[in-house]
PDB file of C-alpha atoms in Angstrom:
ATOM      1  CA  MET A 902     -81.685  -1.834 -50.612  1.00 84.00           C
ATOM      2  CA  LYS A 903     -83.211   1.597 -50.144  1.00 95.00           C
ATOM      3  CA  THR A 904     -81.485   4.860 -49.326  1.00 96.00           C
ATOM      4  CA  ILE A 905     -82.124   8.580 -49.795  1.00 97.00           C
ATOM      5  CA  ALA A 906     -81.305  10.506 -52.970  1.00 96.00           C
ATOM      6  CA  LYS A 907     -79.967  13.616 -51.225  1.00 97.00           C
ATOM      7  CA  PRO A 908     -79.688  15.159 -47.750  1.00 97.00           C
ATOM      8  CA  SER A 909     -82.946  16.136 -46.087  1.00 96.00           C
ATOM      9  CA  GLN A 910     -84.166  17.416 -42.757  1.00 95.00           C
ATOM     10  CA  SER A 911     -87.183  17.933 -40.537  1.00 97.00           C
ATOM     11  CA  GLU A 912     -87.845  20.032 -37.453  1.00 97.00           C
ATOM     12  CA  ILE A 913     -90.265  19.412 -34.611  1.00 97.00           C
ATOM     13  CA  LYS A 914     -90.911  21.048 -31.246  1.00 97.00           C
ATOM     14  CA  ILE A 915     -91.907  19.035 -28.204  1.00 97.00           C
ATOM     15  CA  LYS A 916     -92.450  20.739 -24.836  1.00 96.00           C
ATOM     16  CA  LYS A 917     -90.333  23.735 -25.873  1.00 96.00           C
ATOM     17  CA  SER A 918     -87.398  21.567 -27.032  1.00 97.00           C
ATOM     18  CA  GLN A 919     -86.443  21.834 -30.687  1.00 98.00           C
ATOM     19  CA  PHE A 920     -85.446  18.637 -32.544  1.00 98.00           C
ATOM     20  CA  ILE A 921     -83.818  19.016 -35.963  1.00 98.00           C
ATOM     21  CA  CYS A 922     -83.152  15.774 -37.827  1.00 98.00           C
ATOM     22  CA  ARG A 923     -80.754  15.740 -40.748  1.00 98.00           C
ATOM     23  CA  LEU A 924     -80.391  12.701 -43.007  1.00 98.00           C
ATOM     24  CA  PHE A 925     -77.380  12.168 -45.255  1.00 98.00           C
ATOM     25  CA  PRO A 926     -76.651   9.478 -47.830  1.00 98.00           C
ATOM     26  CA  CYS A 927     -73.248   7.875 -47.163  1.00 96.00           C
ATOM     27  CA  GLN A 928     -71.461   4.656 -48.080  1.00 96.00           C
ATOM     28  CA  THR A 929     -69.065   3.890 -45.216  1.00 97.00           C
ATOM     29  CA  LYS A 930     -68.952   4.305 -41.452  1.00 96.00           C
ATOM     30  CA  GLU A 931     -65.855   6.484 -41.895  1.00 97.00           C
ATOM     31  CA  GLU A 932     -67.822   8.843 -44.144  1.00 97.00           C
ATOM     32  CA  SER A 933     -70.682   8.764 -41.650  1.00 97.00           C
ATOM     33  CA  LYS A 934     -68.418   9.631 -38.720  1.00 97.00           C
ATOM     34  CA  LYS A 935     -66.968  12.546 -40.698  1.00 98.00           C
ATOM     35  CA  ILE A 936     -70.480  13.900 -41.374  1.00 98.00           C
ATOM     36  CA  ILE A 937     -71.416  13.506 -37.692  1.00 98.00           C
ATOM     37  CA  GLN A 938     -68.253  15.343 -36.619  1.00 97.00           C
ATOM     38  CA  GLU A 939     -68.911  18.203 -39.080  1.00 97.00           C
ATOM     39  CA  ILE A 940     -72.552  18.656 -37.988  1.00 97.00           C
ATOM     40  CA  SER A 941     -71.561  18.454 -34.310  1.00 97.00           C
ATOM     41  CA  GLN A 942     -69.015  21.236 -34.871  1.00 97.00           C
ATOM     42  CA  ILE A 943     -71.447  23.427 -36.819  1.00 97.00           C
ATOM     43  CA  TYR A 944     -74.141  22.989 -34.148  1.00 97.00           C
ATOM     44  CA  ALA A 945     -71.830  22.936 -31.124  1.00 97.00           C
ATOM     45  CA  ASP A 946     -74.239  25.334 -29.383  1.00 98.00           C
ATOM     46  CA  ALA A 947     -76.924  22.599 -29.308  1.00 98.00           C
ATOM     47  CA  THR A 948     -77.619  20.663 -26.138  1.00 97.00           C
ATOM     48  CA  HIS A 949     -77.144  17.331 -27.969  1.00 98.00           C
ATOM     49  CA  ASN A 950     -76.231  16.044 -31.434  1.00 98.00           C
ATOM     50  CA  CYS A 951     -77.334  12.395 -31.363  1.00 98.00           C
ATOM     51  CA  SER A 952     -76.682  10.096 -34.305  1.00 98.00           C
ATOM     52  CA  ALA A 953     -77.281   6.738 -35.935  1.00 98.00           C
ATOM     53  CA  TYR A 954     -76.003   5.241 -39.182  1.00 98.00           C
ATOM     54  CA  ILE A 955     -76.247   2.145 -41.351  1.00 98.00           C
ATOM     55  CA  THR A 956     -73.522   1.755 -43.998  1.00 97.00           C
ATOM     56  CA  THR A 957     -71.986  -0.967 -46.150  1.00 96.00           C
ATOM     57  CA  ASN A 958     -69.292  -1.658 -43.546  1.00 96.00           C
ATOM     58  CA  GLY A 959     -71.185  -1.269 -40.301  1.00 95.00           C
ATOM     59  CA  GLU A 960     -73.763   0.511 -38.221  1.00 96.00           C
ATOM     60  CA  GLY A 961     -73.723   2.442 -34.987  1.00 97.00           C
ATOM     61  CA  PHE A 962     -75.261   5.122 -32.843  1.00 98.00           C
ATOM     62  CA  ASP A 963     -74.362   7.724 -30.212  1.00 97.00           C
ATOM     63  CA  ASP A 964     -76.580   9.109 -27.433  1.00 97.00           C
ATOM     64  CA  ASN A 965     -74.300  12.183 -27.096  1.00 97.00           C
ATOM     65  CA  GLY A 966     -74.997  12.771 -23.410  1.00 96.00           C
ATOM     66  CA  GLU A 967     -78.692  11.869 -23.372  1.00 97.00           C
ATOM     67  CA  PRO A 968     -79.616   8.941 -21.060  1.00 96.00           C
ATOM     68  CA  SER A 969     -78.252   5.672 -22.438  1.00 95.00           C
ATOM     69  CA  GLY A 970     -80.550   3.938 -24.896  1.00 94.00           C
ATOM     70  CA  THR A 971     -83.012   6.821 -25.274  1.00 97.00           C
ATOM     71  CA  THR A 972     -81.785   8.386 -28.511  1.00 97.00           C
ATOM     72  CA  GLY A 973     -79.288   6.586 -30.740  1.00 97.00           C
ATOM     73  CA  LYS A 974     -80.854   3.130 -30.563  1.00 97.00           C
ATOM     74  CA  PRO A 975     -84.410   4.385 -31.304  1.00 97.00           C
ATOM     75  CA  MET A 976     -83.009   6.418 -34.207  1.00 98.00           C
ATOM     76  CA  LEU A 977     -81.234   3.326 -35.567  1.00 98.00           C
ATOM     77  CA  ASN A 978     -84.450   1.328 -35.191  1.00 97.00           C
ATOM     78  CA  ALA A 979     -86.373   3.951 -37.199  1.00 97.00           C
ATOM     79  CA  LEU A 980     -83.846   3.579 -40.034  1.00 98.00           C
ATOM     80  CA  ARG A 981     -84.096  -0.237 -39.861  1.00 97.00           C
ATOM     81  CA  LYS A 982     -87.919  -0.234 -39.831  1.00 96.00           C
ATOM     82  CA  ASN A 983     -87.843   1.745 -43.072  1.00 96.00           C
ATOM     83  CA  ASP A 984     -85.262  -0.670 -44.550  1.00 96.00           C
ATOM     84  CA  LEU A 985     -82.800   2.165 -45.205  1.00 97.00           C
ATOM     85  CA  HIS A 986     -79.096   1.597 -45.820  1.00 97.00           C
ATOM     86  CA  ASN A 987     -76.122   3.847 -46.574  1.00 98.00           C
ATOM     87  CA  ILE A 988     -77.632   6.585 -44.456  1.00 98.00           C
ATOM     88  CA  THR A 989     -76.683   8.751 -41.482  1.00 98.00           C
ATOM     89  CA  ALA A 990     -79.219  10.416 -39.186  1.00 98.00           C
ATOM     90  CA  ILE A 991     -78.273  13.236 -36.810  1.00 98.00           C
ATOM     91  CA  VAL A 992     -80.798  14.829 -34.466  1.00 98.00           C
ATOM     92  CA  THR A 993     -79.775  18.172 -33.006  1.00 98.00           C
ATOM     93  CA  ARG A 994     -81.657  19.046 -29.816  1.00 98.00           C
ATOM     94  CA  TYR A 995     -81.995  22.460 -28.267  1.00 98.00           C
ATOM     95  CA  PHE A 996     -83.309  21.871 -24.743  1.00 97.00           C
ATOM     96  CA  GLY A 997     -86.425  23.880 -23.928  1.00 96.00           C
ATOM     97  CA  GLY A 998     -86.316  23.573 -20.143  1.00 96.00           C
ATOM     98  CA  ILE A 999     -88.840  20.757 -19.696  1.00 96.00           C
ATOM     99  CA  LYS A1000     -87.508  17.238 -19.113  1.00 96.00           C
ATOM    100  CA  LEU A1001     -89.207  14.610 -21.279  1.00 97.00           C
ATOM    101  CA  GLY A1002     -88.268  11.447 -19.387  1.00 96.00           C
ATOM    102  CA  ALA A1003     -86.900   8.300 -21.011  1.00 97.00           C
ATOM    103  CA  GLY A1004     -90.119   7.428 -22.867  1.00 96.00           C
ATOM    104  CA  GLY A1005     -90.536  10.993 -24.059  1.00 97.00           C
ATOM    105  CA  LEU A1006     -86.988  11.095 -25.396  1.00 98.00           C
ATOM    106  CA  ILE A1007     -87.427   7.808 -27.245  1.00 97.00           C
ATOM    107  CA  ARG A1008     -90.649   9.061 -28.865  1.00 97.00           C
ATOM    108  CA  ALA A1009     -89.194  12.488 -29.703  1.00 98.00           C
ATOM    109  CA  TYR A1010     -86.021  11.218 -31.367  1.00 98.00           C
ATOM    110  CA  SER A1011     -87.875   8.447 -33.230  1.00 97.00           C
ATOM    111  CA  LYS A1012     -90.537  10.877 -34.464  1.00 97.00           C
ATOM    112  CA  SER A1013     -87.873  13.317 -35.606  1.00 97.00           C
ATOM    113  CA  VAL A1014     -86.153  10.657 -37.745  1.00 98.00           C
ATOM    114  CA  LEU A1015     -89.452   9.339 -39.133  1.00 97.00           C
ATOM    115  CA  GLU A1016     -90.520  12.840 -40.206  1.00 97.00           C
ATOM    116  CA  ALA A1017     -87.181  13.415 -41.935  1.00 97.00           C
ATOM    117  CA  ILE A1018     -87.609  10.090 -43.769  1.00 97.00           C
ATOM    118  CA  GLU A1019     -91.067  11.218 -44.915  1.00 96.00           C
ATOM    119  CA  ASN A1020     -89.476  14.411 -46.290  1.00 94.00           C
ATOM    120  CA  SER A1021     -86.850  12.412 -48.194  1.00 96.00           C
ATOM    121  CA  GLU A1022     -86.728  11.083 -51.710  1.00 94.00           C
ATOM    122  CA  ILE A1023     -86.288   7.327 -51.235  1.00 95.00           C
ATOM    123  CA  ILE A1024     -84.389   5.486 -53.989  1.00 94.00           C
TER     124      ILE A1024
END
């Protein structure tokens, strides 16, 4: 099983929207949910704080107000494709005024997670 050594992040801009992905190592879904709640409170001014996690006792995702299936599930799939476990991904979006459409959202959130994985130390 692979995971990340320490928290990491990446930032991308797509059509004036800012996407900031933060990855955190974590063991349980309870720990993951606590991290998600903390980040959502810190960045409460963001348009969305979408999340996905894979832990020893479960996995899940949250679209946080984005159209259903366009954010959390693609983020979870990015974690799975990289065979990562015991990890939480949170993408904070600041809306830039240009709608991306369902396909655009899927690509943006997936790309954000993949870039954060590239910036991480995989163990």
